[in-house]
Short mmCIF file of C-alpha atoms and ligand atoms in Angstrom, two decimals:
data_model
loop_
_atom_site.label_atom_id
_atom_site.label_comp_id
_atom_site.label_asym_id
_atom_site.label_seq_id
_atom_site.Cartn_x
_atom_site.Cartn_y
_atom_site.Cartn_z
CA UNK A 8 -147.97 -18.46 -8.16
CA UNK A 9 -147.20 -14.56 -7.19
CA UNK A 10 -150.57 -13.60 -7.76
CA UNK A 11 -152.02 -16.26 -5.39
CA UNK A 12 -155.02 -17.33 -8.27
CA UNK A 13 -153.67 -18.12 -11.03
CA UNK A 14 -154.18 -22.20 -12.27
CA UNK A 15 -151.94 -23.41 -14.82
CA UNK A 16 -153.68 -26.63 -13.93
CA UNK A 17 -156.89 -25.20 -14.78
CA UNK A 18 -155.35 -23.43 -18.49
CA UNK A 19 -157.22 -20.70 -20.08
CA UNK A 20 -155.52 -21.12 -23.32
CA UNK A 21 -153.55 -23.90 -24.74
CA UNK A 22 -151.89 -23.31 -27.85
CA UNK A 23 -150.20 -26.36 -29.18
CA UNK A 24 -148.37 -27.23 -33.09
CA UNK A 25 -149.49 -23.33 -33.95
CA UNK A 26 -147.55 -22.52 -37.22
CA UNK A 27 -148.19 -19.27 -39.23
CA UNK A 28 -146.99 -19.46 -43.08
CA UNK A 29 -147.31 -15.57 -45.05
CA UNK A 30 -147.13 -16.80 -48.41
CA UNK A 31 -147.50 -13.76 -51.05
CA UNK A 32 -146.40 -14.13 -55.43
CA UNK A 33 -142.37 -13.81 -54.91
CA UNK A 34 -141.94 -15.03 -50.80
CA UNK A 35 -142.94 -17.09 -48.44
CA UNK A 36 -142.37 -15.79 -44.98
CA UNK A 37 -142.50 -18.34 -42.00
CA UNK A 38 -143.82 -16.12 -38.97
CA UNK A 39 -144.32 -18.85 -36.63
CA UNK A 40 -143.40 -22.08 -35.97
CA UNK A 41 -144.32 -24.54 -33.77
CA UNK A 42 -145.75 -22.56 -30.80
CA UNK A 43 -147.04 -24.30 -28.17
CA UNK A 44 -148.49 -22.45 -24.86
CA UNK A 45 -150.89 -23.19 -21.16
CA UNK A 46 -151.87 -19.46 -20.47
CA UNK A 47 -153.33 -19.93 -16.27
CA UNK A 48 -156.92 -17.87 -14.98
CA UNK A 49 -155.04 -14.27 -13.62
CA UNK A 50 -152.07 -14.68 -14.85
CA UNK A 51 -149.53 -12.11 -16.59
CA UNK A 52 -147.73 -13.65 -18.63
CA UNK A 53 -145.37 -11.75 -21.29
CA UNK A 54 -143.93 -12.75 -24.62
CA UNK A 55 -140.54 -11.09 -25.48
CA UNK A 56 -138.99 -10.96 -28.69
CA UNK A 57 -136.85 -8.82 -31.70
CA UNK A 58 -139.08 -6.81 -33.73
CA UNK A 59 -140.64 -8.59 -36.30
CA UNK A 60 -140.27 -12.26 -34.86
CA UNK A 61 -144.22 -12.58 -34.71
CA UNK A 62 -144.71 -11.40 -31.95
CA UNK A 63 -148.08 -9.57 -33.37
CA UNK A 64 -148.80 -12.39 -35.70
CA UNK A 65 -149.84 -14.34 -32.65
CA UNK A 66 -152.18 -11.56 -30.71
CA UNK A 67 -154.05 -11.30 -34.05
CA UNK A 68 -154.62 -14.99 -34.55
CA UNK A 69 -155.80 -14.97 -30.51
CA UNK A 70 -158.07 -11.79 -31.59
CA UNK A 71 -159.54 -14.35 -33.73
CA UNK A 72 -158.27 -11.51 -36.76
CA UNK A 73 -156.04 -13.74 -39.21
CA UNK A 74 -156.47 -17.90 -38.85
CA UNK A 75 -153.11 -19.51 -38.78
CA UNK A 76 -152.02 -23.19 -40.64
CA UNK A 77 -153.55 -26.53 -40.99
CA UNK A 78 -152.61 -28.74 -37.79
CA UNK A 79 -152.61 -26.01 -34.86
CA UNK A 80 -154.74 -26.53 -31.77
CA UNK A 81 -156.34 -23.82 -30.04
CA UNK A 82 -158.31 -24.10 -26.84
CA UNK A 83 -159.90 -21.76 -24.64
CA UNK A 84 -161.71 -22.59 -22.16
CA UNK A 85 -161.00 -26.11 -22.34
CA UNK A 86 -162.56 -26.52 -26.15
CA UNK A 87 -160.80 -26.58 -29.12
CA UNK A 88 -161.80 -23.25 -31.21
CA UNK A 89 -160.90 -22.22 -34.90
CA UNK A 90 -159.32 -18.98 -34.39
CA UNK A 91 -161.94 -17.48 -36.11
CA UNK A 92 -164.94 -18.78 -33.47
CA UNK A 93 -162.04 -15.61 -30.54
CA UNK A 94 -163.18 -13.11 -32.29
CA UNK A 95 -165.22 -10.75 -29.91
CA UNK A 96 -164.21 -13.44 -26.75
CA UNK A 97 -161.10 -12.06 -26.60
CA UNK A 98 -160.23 -8.54 -25.14
CA UNK A 99 -157.26 -7.82 -27.80
CA UNK A 100 -155.50 -4.04 -27.37
CA UNK A 101 -153.73 -3.64 -31.10
CA UNK A 102 -150.32 -2.11 -31.03
CA UNK A 103 -150.84 1.58 -32.10
CA UNK A 104 -153.79 2.91 -29.98
CA UNK A 105 -156.19 3.31 -32.86
CA UNK A 106 -158.42 6.63 -31.14
CA UNK A 107 -161.03 7.05 -33.85
CA UNK A 108 -160.21 11.07 -33.11
CA UNK A 109 -164.35 11.76 -33.34
CA UNK A 110 -164.91 10.39 -29.98
CA UNK A 111 -164.12 12.17 -26.80
CA UNK A 112 -162.07 10.17 -24.51
CA UNK A 113 -165.68 8.68 -23.29
CA UNK A 114 -166.96 8.19 -26.67
CA UNK A 115 -163.52 6.09 -26.86
CA UNK A 116 -163.70 3.98 -23.79
CA UNK A 117 -167.24 3.12 -24.28
CA UNK A 118 -166.76 1.68 -28.16
CA UNK A 119 -166.41 -1.92 -27.15
CA UNK A 120 -169.88 -1.73 -25.38
CA UNK A 121 -171.93 -0.25 -28.27
CA UNK A 122 -170.64 -2.91 -30.09
CA UNK A 123 -172.49 -5.54 -28.19
CA UNK A 124 -175.83 -2.94 -28.63
CA UNK A 125 -175.70 -1.76 -24.88
CA UNK A 126 -177.08 2.34 -25.37
CA UNK A 127 -174.06 5.12 -25.04
CA UNK A 128 -176.68 6.08 -20.81
CA UNK A 129 -175.91 2.83 -19.57
CA UNK A 130 -172.05 2.32 -21.15
CA UNK A 131 -171.36 5.98 -19.88
CA UNK A 132 -172.66 4.80 -16.47
CA UNK A 133 -170.26 2.22 -16.70
CA UNK A 134 -167.19 3.80 -17.72
CA UNK A 135 -167.54 6.14 -15.35
CA UNK A 136 -165.67 4.83 -11.93
CA UNK A 137 -162.41 3.78 -13.92
CA UNK A 138 -161.25 6.81 -15.83
CA UNK A 139 -159.52 8.50 -11.47
CA UNK A 140 -158.38 4.82 -11.55
CA UNK A 141 -157.19 5.14 -15.76
CA UNK A 142 -155.76 8.07 -14.40
CA UNK A 143 -158.35 10.38 -17.07
CA UNK A 144 -160.41 12.30 -14.43
CA UNK A 145 -160.69 15.79 -16.51
CA UNK A 146 -160.47 14.91 -19.89
CA UNK A 147 -163.67 12.84 -20.64
CA UNK A 148 -164.66 15.26 -23.02
CA UNK A 149 -160.94 15.93 -24.38
CA UNK A 150 -160.08 14.49 -28.46
CA UNK A 151 -157.57 12.13 -28.98
CA UNK A 152 -155.65 14.69 -30.44
CA UNK A 153 -155.11 16.80 -27.46
CA UNK A 154 -154.22 13.69 -24.83
CA UNK A 155 -150.53 12.65 -25.17
CA UNK A 156 -148.96 9.28 -25.34
CA UNK A 157 -148.62 8.41 -22.47
CA UNK A 158 -152.57 9.09 -21.60
CA UNK A 159 -153.77 7.17 -25.32
CA UNK A 160 -152.76 4.90 -24.68
CA UNK A 161 -154.29 5.32 -20.99
CA UNK A 162 -157.21 5.10 -22.52
CA UNK A 163 -156.59 2.75 -25.26
CA UNK A 164 -156.68 0.18 -21.98
CA UNK A 165 -159.47 1.97 -20.43
CA UNK A 166 -161.43 0.44 -23.03
CA UNK A 167 -159.71 -2.38 -23.62
CA UNK A 168 -160.82 -3.30 -20.12
CA UNK A 169 -163.72 -2.17 -20.53
CA UNK A 170 -163.99 -4.89 -23.29
CA UNK A 171 -164.27 -7.51 -20.50
CA UNK A 172 -163.15 -11.51 -21.64
CA UNK A 173 -161.08 -13.57 -19.48
CA UNK A 174 -158.50 -13.95 -21.56
CA UNK A 175 -156.84 -9.75 -22.24
CA UNK A 176 -154.02 -8.58 -24.37
CA UNK A 177 -151.38 -6.06 -24.72
CA UNK A 178 -149.55 -5.90 -28.14
CA UNK A 179 -146.38 -3.26 -26.34
CA UNK A 180 -149.14 -1.00 -25.21
CA UNK A 181 -145.62 0.87 -23.32
CA UNK A 182 -143.69 0.66 -26.08
CA UNK A 183 -143.32 4.18 -27.83
CA UNK A 184 -143.85 5.87 -24.53
CA UNK A 185 -140.57 7.34 -22.45
CA UNK A 186 -138.84 5.76 -20.07
CA UNK A 187 -140.25 7.10 -16.91
CA UNK A 188 -143.59 7.58 -18.08
CA UNK A 189 -143.51 3.78 -19.44
CA UNK A 190 -142.29 2.91 -15.79
CA UNK A 191 -144.90 4.31 -13.76
CA UNK A 192 -147.70 2.94 -16.39
CA UNK A 193 -145.34 -0.58 -15.67
CA UNK A 194 -146.72 -0.10 -11.46
CA UNK A 195 -150.68 1.13 -12.45
CA UNK A 196 -151.34 -1.82 -14.92
CA UNK A 197 -149.87 -4.08 -12.07
CA UNK A 198 -152.37 -3.46 -9.46
CA UNK A 199 -155.12 -2.63 -11.80
CA UNK A 200 -154.00 -6.39 -13.50
CA UNK A 201 -154.38 -6.82 -9.10
CA UNK A 202 -157.41 -5.20 -8.60
CA UNK A 203 -158.72 -6.97 -11.41
CA UNK A 204 -158.26 -10.10 -11.62
CA UNK A 205 -158.21 -10.35 -15.53
CA UNK A 206 -155.69 -12.49 -17.10
CA UNK A 207 -152.68 -10.71 -19.07
CA UNK A 208 -150.37 -11.46 -22.00
CA UNK A 209 -148.92 -9.60 -22.26
CA UNK A 210 -145.72 -8.29 -25.86
CA UNK A 211 -143.36 -6.22 -25.31
CA UNK A 212 -139.33 -5.99 -26.88
CA UNK A 213 -137.87 -4.51 -23.89
CA UNK A 214 -136.68 -7.40 -21.84
CA UNK A 215 -136.65 -6.33 -18.72
CA UNK A 216 -140.61 -5.16 -18.42
CA UNK A 217 -141.05 -8.09 -19.42
CA UNK A 218 -139.69 -10.02 -16.49
CA UNK A 219 -140.41 -6.25 -13.84
CA UNK A 220 -144.05 -7.38 -15.29
CA UNK A 221 -144.84 -11.33 -16.21
CA UNK A 222 -145.93 -14.37 -13.97
CA UNK A 223 -143.56 -15.93 -16.88
CA UNK A 224 -142.08 -14.72 -19.02
CA UNK A 225 -142.10 -16.72 -22.52
CA UNK A 226 -138.92 -16.03 -25.40
CA UNK A 227 -139.49 -15.79 -28.48
CA UNK A 228 -136.69 -16.62 -30.96
CA UNK A 229 -136.52 -13.96 -34.65
CA UNK A 230 -138.36 -15.06 -37.80
CA UNK A 231 -139.14 -17.64 -37.42
CA UNK A 232 -141.18 -17.28 -34.00
CA UNK A 233 -140.62 -19.74 -31.72
CA UNK A 234 -140.38 -20.31 -28.26
CA UNK A 235 -136.73 -20.53 -27.07
CA UNK A 236 -137.96 -20.36 -23.31
CA UNK A 237 -140.35 -20.37 -20.49
CA UNK A 238 -139.44 -18.48 -17.88
CA UNK A 239 -141.10 -18.30 -14.26
CA UNK A 240 -140.19 -15.16 -11.90
CA UNK A 241 -140.32 -15.41 -9.13
CA UNK A 242 -139.88 -12.71 -7.24
CA UNK A 243 -142.83 -11.60 -4.69
CA UNK A 244 -146.00 -8.15 -5.37
CA UNK A 245 -145.75 -6.01 -5.23
CA UNK A 246 -143.28 -5.56 -7.17
CA UNK A 247 -140.98 -2.00 -6.38
CA UNK A 248 -139.04 0.08 -9.16
CA UNK A 249 -135.93 -0.94 -6.10
CA UNK A 250 -136.49 -4.88 -8.23
CA UNK A 251 -135.25 -3.65 -11.23
CA UNK A 252 -131.51 -3.54 -9.88
CA UNK A 253 -131.68 -6.39 -7.83
CA UNK A 254 -129.08 -10.03 -8.20
CA UNK A 255 -132.54 -11.73 -8.35
CA UNK A 256 -133.39 -9.53 -10.80
CA UNK A 257 -130.23 -9.49 -12.43
CA UNK A 258 -129.95 -13.24 -12.93
CA UNK A 259 -132.91 -14.18 -14.35
CA UNK A 260 -132.30 -10.26 -17.11
CA UNK A 261 -128.87 -12.53 -17.67
CA UNK A 262 -131.10 -15.54 -18.95
CA UNK A 263 -133.38 -13.80 -21.56
CA UNK A 264 -130.72 -12.29 -22.82
CA UNK A 265 -128.04 -15.47 -23.67
CA UNK A 266 -131.80 -16.90 -24.80
CA UNK A 267 -132.50 -13.64 -27.15
CA UNK A 268 -128.13 -13.71 -27.77
CA UNK A 269 -128.25 -17.01 -28.92
CA UNK A 270 -130.64 -16.77 -31.48
CA UNK A 271 -129.55 -13.80 -32.89
CA UNK A 272 -126.17 -15.20 -33.56
CA UNK A 273 -127.92 -18.11 -35.86
CA UNK A 274 -130.28 -15.90 -37.21
CA UNK A 275 -126.88 -14.09 -38.49
CA UNK A 276 -124.62 -16.44 -38.52
CA UNK A 277 -127.76 -18.47 -41.02
CA UNK A 278 -128.23 -14.43 -42.89
CA UNK A 279 -124.32 -14.04 -43.62
CA UNK A 280 -124.20 -17.22 -45.33
CA UNK A 281 -127.40 -16.40 -48.31
CA UNK B 23 -158.45 36.09 -39.41
CA UNK B 24 -155.57 37.60 -42.50
CA UNK B 25 -157.22 34.55 -44.37
CA UNK B 26 -160.15 36.05 -44.16
CA UNK B 27 -158.59 39.61 -44.94
CA UNK B 28 -157.33 38.13 -48.59
CA UNK B 29 -160.18 36.06 -49.46
CA UNK B 30 -162.30 39.43 -49.22
CA UNK B 31 -159.46 42.43 -50.29
CA UNK B 32 -158.49 39.61 -53.02
CA UNK B 33 -162.51 40.04 -55.11
CA UNK B 34 -161.92 43.89 -54.04
CA UNK B 35 -159.57 44.25 -55.94
CA UNK B 36 -160.25 42.45 -58.86
CA UNK B 37 -163.58 44.45 -59.03
CA UNK B 38 -161.85 47.79 -58.32
CA UNK B 39 -159.70 47.14 -61.81
CA UNK B 40 -162.43 46.00 -63.61
CA UNK B 41 -164.40 48.91 -62.90
CA UNK B 42 -161.25 50.81 -63.75
CA UNK B 43 -160.14 49.23 -66.79
CA UNK B 44 -164.42 49.94 -68.75
CA UNK B 45 -163.87 52.71 -67.78
CA UNK B 46 -160.73 54.09 -68.44
CA UNK B 47 -160.45 52.56 -71.97
CA UNK B 48 -164.52 53.52 -72.35
CA UNK B 49 -165.11 49.46 -73.43
CA UNK B 50 -169.18 49.00 -74.61
CA UNK B 51 -171.70 48.01 -72.08
CA UNK B 52 -171.61 44.75 -74.89
CA UNK B 53 -168.38 43.47 -74.73
CA UNK B 54 -167.59 44.05 -70.47
CA UNK B 55 -169.87 46.41 -68.38
CA UNK B 56 -168.77 47.65 -64.76
CA UNK B 57 -169.12 46.14 -62.43
CA UNK B 58 -171.06 48.74 -61.00
CA UNK B 59 -173.35 48.56 -63.39
CA UNK B 60 -174.04 45.17 -62.83
CA UNK B 61 -174.77 46.08 -59.38
CA UNK B 62 -177.74 48.56 -60.83
CA UNK B 63 -179.29 46.49 -63.15
CA UNK B 64 -179.86 43.37 -60.34
CA UNK B 65 -180.64 46.58 -57.90
CA UNK B 66 -183.16 47.73 -61.02
CA UNK B 67 -184.44 43.90 -61.81
CA UNK B 68 -184.47 42.99 -58.40
CA UNK B 69 -188.24 40.58 -58.96
CA UNK B 70 -186.69 39.08 -62.64
CA UNK B 71 -183.42 38.37 -60.89
CA UNK B 72 -185.18 36.96 -57.73
CA UNK B 73 -187.97 34.74 -59.83
CA UNK B 74 -185.10 33.16 -61.93
CA UNK B 75 -182.98 32.58 -58.81
CA UNK B 76 -185.84 31.12 -56.58
CA UNK B 77 -185.96 29.12 -59.75
CA UNK B 78 -182.69 27.46 -60.37
CA UNK B 79 -182.31 27.28 -56.41
CA UNK B 80 -184.82 25.30 -56.90
CA UNK B 81 -183.11 22.55 -58.95
CA UNK B 82 -180.15 22.92 -58.36
CA UNK B 83 -180.69 22.53 -54.27
CA UNK B 84 -182.79 19.00 -55.19
CA UNK B 85 -181.36 17.97 -57.41
CA UNK B 86 -177.87 18.04 -55.59
CA UNK B 87 -180.45 16.03 -52.47
CA UNK B 88 -181.39 13.95 -54.69
CA UNK B 89 -178.14 13.19 -55.87
CA UNK B 90 -176.12 12.96 -52.66
CA UNK B 91 -177.84 10.84 -51.29
CA UNK B 92 -178.78 8.40 -53.87
CA UNK B 93 -174.18 8.53 -53.82
CA UNK B 94 -173.51 7.46 -50.67
CA UNK B 95 -176.23 4.29 -50.54
CA UNK B 96 -174.76 3.17 -53.89
CA UNK B 97 -171.10 3.89 -52.36
CA UNK B 98 -172.23 2.11 -48.92
CA UNK B 99 -173.87 -0.51 -50.75
CA UNK B 100 -170.59 -1.41 -52.84
CA UNK B 101 -168.74 -1.43 -49.41
CA UNK B 102 -171.49 -3.87 -47.46
CA UNK B 103 -171.82 -6.40 -51.08
CA UNK B 104 -168.91 -6.60 -52.44
CA UNK B 105 -170.73 -9.06 -55.80
CA UNK B 106 -172.43 -5.65 -56.07
CA UNK B 107 -169.84 -2.98 -56.57
CA UNK B 108 -168.15 -5.89 -59.02
CA UNK B 109 -171.17 -5.18 -61.53
CA UNK B 110 -171.40 -1.99 -60.55
CA UNK B 111 -168.70 0.25 -60.21
CA UNK B 112 -167.98 -0.78 -64.35
CA UNK B 113 -170.86 0.88 -65.58
CA UNK B 114 -170.75 4.05 -63.21
CA UNK B 115 -167.26 3.64 -64.42
CA UNK B 116 -168.68 4.00 -68.07
CA UNK B 117 -171.38 6.34 -67.50
CA UNK B 118 -169.41 8.60 -65.28
CA UNK B 119 -167.30 8.88 -68.86
CA UNK B 120 -170.27 10.94 -70.68
CA UNK B 121 -169.83 14.04 -70.42
CA UNK B 122 -172.92 15.71 -68.35
CA UNK B 123 -174.55 17.56 -70.69
CA UNK B 124 -174.68 14.91 -72.94
CA UNK B 125 -177.80 13.99 -71.85
CA UNK B 126 -179.13 16.91 -71.87
CA UNK B 127 -181.45 16.38 -75.17
CA UNK B 128 -182.55 12.96 -73.23
CA UNK B 129 -183.06 14.46 -70.17
CA UNK B 130 -185.67 17.18 -72.56
CA UNK B 131 -186.78 14.68 -74.16
CA UNK B 132 -188.24 12.61 -70.99
CA UNK B 133 -188.44 15.34 -68.68
CA UNK B 134 -189.82 18.36 -70.43
CA UNK B 135 -188.82 21.80 -71.42
CA UNK B 136 -189.58 21.83 -67.21
CA UNK B 137 -187.38 21.62 -63.69
CA UNK B 138 -188.05 17.72 -64.47
CA UNK B 139 -185.17 17.87 -66.93
CA UNK B 140 -182.90 19.89 -64.11
CA UNK B 141 -182.94 18.03 -61.29
CA UNK B 142 -182.76 15.59 -63.31
CA UNK B 143 -179.61 16.12 -64.54
CA UNK B 144 -177.69 17.73 -60.95
CA UNK B 145 -178.48 14.59 -60.31
CA UNK B 146 -176.55 13.04 -62.35
CA UNK B 147 -173.34 16.11 -61.85
CA UNK B 148 -173.91 15.68 -58.23
CA UNK B 149 -174.12 11.99 -57.82
CA UNK B 150 -170.55 11.60 -59.74
CA UNK B 151 -169.00 13.75 -57.58
CA UNK B 152 -170.17 12.25 -54.28
CA UNK B 153 -170.20 8.68 -55.21
CA UNK B 154 -166.49 9.13 -56.69
CA UNK B 155 -164.94 10.38 -53.26
CA UNK B 156 -167.18 8.71 -50.82
CA UNK B 157 -165.97 5.36 -52.79
CA UNK B 158 -162.64 6.06 -51.85
CA UNK B 159 -162.88 7.55 -48.40
CA UNK B 160 -164.88 4.45 -47.56
CA UNK B 161 -162.49 1.69 -48.85
CA UNK B 162 -159.80 3.23 -47.88
CA UNK B 163 -160.09 3.13 -43.41
CA UNK B 164 -157.24 2.21 -41.72
CA UNK B 165 -157.24 -1.71 -41.84
CA UNK B 166 -155.88 -2.16 -38.23
CA UNK B 167 -158.56 -0.24 -37.08
CA UNK B 168 -161.34 -2.35 -38.68
CA UNK B 169 -160.38 -5.43 -36.68
CA UNK B 170 -159.77 -3.82 -33.47
CA UNK B 171 -163.86 -2.87 -34.37
CA UNK B 172 -163.70 -6.93 -35.68
CA UNK B 173 -162.50 -8.21 -32.13
CA UNK B 174 -164.89 -6.05 -30.54
CA UNK B 175 -167.51 -8.41 -32.35
CA UNK B 176 -168.60 -5.85 -34.92
CA UNK B 177 -169.67 -6.69 -37.41
CA UNK B 178 -169.75 -4.63 -41.37
CA UNK B 179 -173.02 -3.04 -39.93
CA UNK B 180 -171.67 -1.71 -37.28
CA UNK B 181 -168.31 -1.28 -38.75
CA UNK B 182 -170.02 1.22 -41.48
CA UNK B 183 -172.03 2.86 -39.04
CA UNK B 184 -168.99 3.44 -35.96
CA UNK B 185 -165.65 3.43 -38.26
CA UNK B 186 -166.54 3.53 -41.98
CA UNK B 187 -169.15 6.28 -43.06
CA UNK B 188 -167.57 8.78 -40.08
CA UNK B 189 -163.73 8.47 -41.21
CA UNK B 190 -164.59 9.22 -44.44
CA UNK B 191 -166.44 12.37 -43.39
CA UNK B 192 -163.11 14.45 -45.05
CA UNK B 193 -163.59 12.83 -47.66
CA UNK B 194 -168.04 12.73 -48.26
CA UNK B 195 -167.38 16.83 -47.49
CA UNK B 196 -165.12 17.11 -50.23
CA UNK B 197 -167.54 14.92 -53.05
CA UNK B 198 -170.50 18.05 -51.62
CA UNK B 199 -168.16 21.12 -52.00
CA UNK B 200 -167.45 19.92 -55.51
CA UNK B 201 -171.05 18.76 -56.26
CA UNK B 202 -171.73 22.54 -54.89
CA UNK B 203 -170.49 24.07 -58.46
CA UNK B 204 -171.51 21.38 -60.09
CA UNK B 205 -175.20 21.50 -59.60
CA UNK B 206 -175.40 25.72 -60.02
CA UNK B 207 -173.62 25.30 -63.26
CA UNK B 208 -175.51 22.86 -65.14
CA UNK B 209 -178.62 23.99 -63.97
CA UNK B 210 -178.06 27.75 -65.88
CA UNK B 211 -176.29 25.67 -68.30
CA UNK B 212 -179.34 22.95 -68.95
CA UNK B 213 -181.60 26.31 -69.06
CA UNK B 214 -179.65 27.94 -70.85
CA UNK B 215 -180.66 24.76 -73.75
CA UNK B 216 -184.20 25.39 -72.51
CA UNK B 217 -187.33 25.94 -70.35
CA UNK B 218 -189.25 28.53 -69.05
CA UNK B 219 -187.63 30.32 -66.00
CA UNK B 220 -184.28 30.76 -64.08
CA UNK B 221 -181.01 32.31 -64.13
CA UNK B 222 -180.66 30.21 -67.72
CA UNK B 223 -183.44 31.56 -69.26
CA UNK B 224 -183.15 34.88 -68.81
CA UNK B 225 -179.45 34.75 -69.85
CA UNK B 226 -179.90 33.04 -73.18
CA UNK B 227 -183.26 35.58 -73.13
CA UNK B 228 -180.95 38.41 -73.16
CA UNK B 229 -178.64 37.98 -75.17
CA UNK B 230 -181.68 37.64 -77.61
CA UNK B 231 -182.43 40.88 -77.00
CA UNK B 232 -179.51 41.72 -76.99
CA UNK B 233 -180.01 42.96 -73.79
CA UNK B 234 -176.15 41.90 -72.70
CA UNK B 235 -176.35 44.23 -69.39
CA UNK B 236 -179.22 41.66 -67.58
CA UNK B 237 -177.09 38.54 -68.90
CA UNK B 238 -174.03 40.03 -66.49
CA UNK B 239 -176.85 40.64 -63.48
CA UNK B 240 -178.30 37.32 -64.22
CA UNK B 241 -174.28 35.78 -64.09
CA UNK B 242 -173.80 38.27 -60.96
CA UNK B 243 -176.71 36.32 -59.13
CA UNK B 244 -176.26 33.24 -59.83
CA UNK B 245 -172.40 33.22 -58.97
CA UNK B 246 -173.10 35.02 -55.83
CA UNK B 247 -175.50 32.01 -54.69
CA UNK B 248 -173.08 30.00 -55.59
CA UNK B 249 -170.53 30.95 -53.24
CA UNK B 250 -173.44 31.64 -50.66
CA UNK B 251 -174.37 28.14 -51.65
CA UNK B 252 -170.32 26.97 -51.10
CA UNK B 253 -169.95 28.69 -47.65
CA UNK B 254 -172.27 26.72 -45.75
CA UNK B 255 -170.88 23.81 -46.60
CA UNK B 256 -167.35 24.40 -45.83
CA UNK B 257 -169.41 25.81 -42.86
CA UNK B 258 -170.81 22.67 -41.75
CA UNK B 259 -167.59 20.77 -43.00
CA UNK B 260 -165.60 22.76 -40.55
CA UNK B 261 -167.70 22.56 -37.86
CA UNK B 262 -168.27 18.95 -37.42
CA UNK B 263 -165.27 16.93 -39.81
CA UNK B 264 -163.43 18.61 -37.04
CA UNK B 265 -160.85 16.33 -37.02
CA UNK B 266 -159.03 15.98 -40.34
N1 ADP C 301 -150.24 -9.61 -43.54
C1 ADP C 301 -148.66 -10.26 -43.83
N2 ADP C 301 -148.65 -10.44 -45.19
C2 ADP C 301 -147.09 -10.97 -44.80
N3 ADP C 301 -145.96 -10.88 -44.65
C3 ADP C 301 -146.98 -10.30 -42.50
C4 ADP C 301 -147.54 -10.46 -42.94
N4 ADP C 301 -148.01 -10.15 -41.62
C5 ADP C 301 -146.74 -10.39 -40.53
N5 ADP C 301 -146.12 -10.95 -41.99
C6 ADP C 301 -144.53 -10.37 -41.06
O1 ADP C 301 -144.22 -11.67 -40.20
C7 ADP C 301 -143.36 -11.58 -39.36
C8 ADP C 301 -143.65 -10.77 -37.95
O2 ADP C 301 -144.34 -9.33 -37.77
P1 ADP C 301 -145.47 -9.49 -36.32
O3 ADP C 301 -146.14 -10.73 -35.89
O4 ADP C 301 -145.80 -7.96 -37.23
O5 ADP C 301 -143.63 -9.22 -36.11
P2 ADP C 301 -143.06 -8.52 -34.25
O6 ADP C 301 -145.30 -7.97 -33.82
O7 ADP C 301 -142.98 -9.37 -33.59
O8 ADP C 301 -142.61 -7.26 -34.42
C9 ADP C 301 -142.70 -10.22 -39.99
O9 ADP C 301 -141.61 -10.50 -40.66
C10 ADP C 301 -143.35 -9.69 -40.93
O10 ADP C 301 -143.07 -9.08 -41.95
MG1 MG C 302 -145.56 -5.82 -33.15
#
């Protein structure tokens, strides 16, 4: 792998046959269909797909918050698990930052440590050296309401990183940020990832972001969500932002867009025929 | 700052108008005494007024504390054990549809004419006001935030302590605010029905003795106490539930 540490031969997570159907009184929605994934240790894998294709649903399952349809196989560290058994085993950052308005920045960041039963003083000591790295120095005692969108997102990321687990799930963490802040955050995230050697699964609906960040890009189709394409990103790291305009990058982008487009046309025709 | 000016100027204007009307039309005291006359009476009868106030405030605050504590405990228990809620909630809703005053004869029978019966009635009145708000607040917590805590491995108790209770504080404070006025009203009304002491008893006895000015003085003391207490709860709310 480009990172030099990823090891796909001993995957940390393997999914096969994973489907998820939502049934309510009137409608049945197949959110995910036959998902198969292998994530190697230390890998940065991005998942890209149109909104509504089931990306957040996939993360909810991996965080242990929802059980997929019967027949799915989830292997975490080689052991077969039910989704519920993953509760507390995976560091999950949901799409909204969900910072608690009554807790200061520090206290929001250490929330998972306190949930684990660590006393506040010890948790603060653990968190302290990270504030600089997460660009939050001087804001420790602010309340979330006083921060910009980008800073709130960094607090949420810090909270996720302090919950040290072998797999980290990030659901569109930069989706609501302006383009400039977003590109700064992307490069910053890569630095943090390389330093902390985490395994990251990262959701986005932005094709450029998916390629720029990932060792591999999983392209999902519109509903029902399936893995349409798995694309290796052979671009060297560290990746400068000038890479975004390189011919290699553009070729990769074209490949992803073509896969998505083919699907969109299909689903568009399907809807039109209904 | 502007808000403060209005909240002081408003009542002052009303009092001035009241004073003016009473003087201009020579309204007799048994119909409506002037504010200045009421104020003078409060001072003149201050020993009696303080005595009554002490009793009424004791009943109201003890009932308030017991009622609010019970209400919070029950609301939390209902969220933690949904089965308990399924059994208990319909019963509470049915009880809540009966006006508190309807329980007064029973309370007097059980707890006598002393402060016990008043405390019991205040407890019921405050309890429902706080329960309804607290229960609603604890229930309507953002599901995704609860899920985030679950993903960190938090069980129901940790979710309750770290998320549900703080998130419900604005609603709980609303209940506590409404309950202030309720507790004073219920204590005074119950005292008017039967009591040895208290502002309600003073109001009742004064009207019996055709001393309407004294009745008005007791009413003035009761509403001043109510407002002061309300102000304290409001201050606590602003100070500690700053994020709402
Ligand atoms: N709890 C649910 N009940 C019913 N349908 C749901 C539920 N959660 C998600 N869905 C549906 O599943 C699909 C995928 O949703 P989601 O995973 O949020 O998509 P994405 O994150 O890719 O935008 C959507 O069509 C959504 O309406
Ligand atoms: Mg989503």
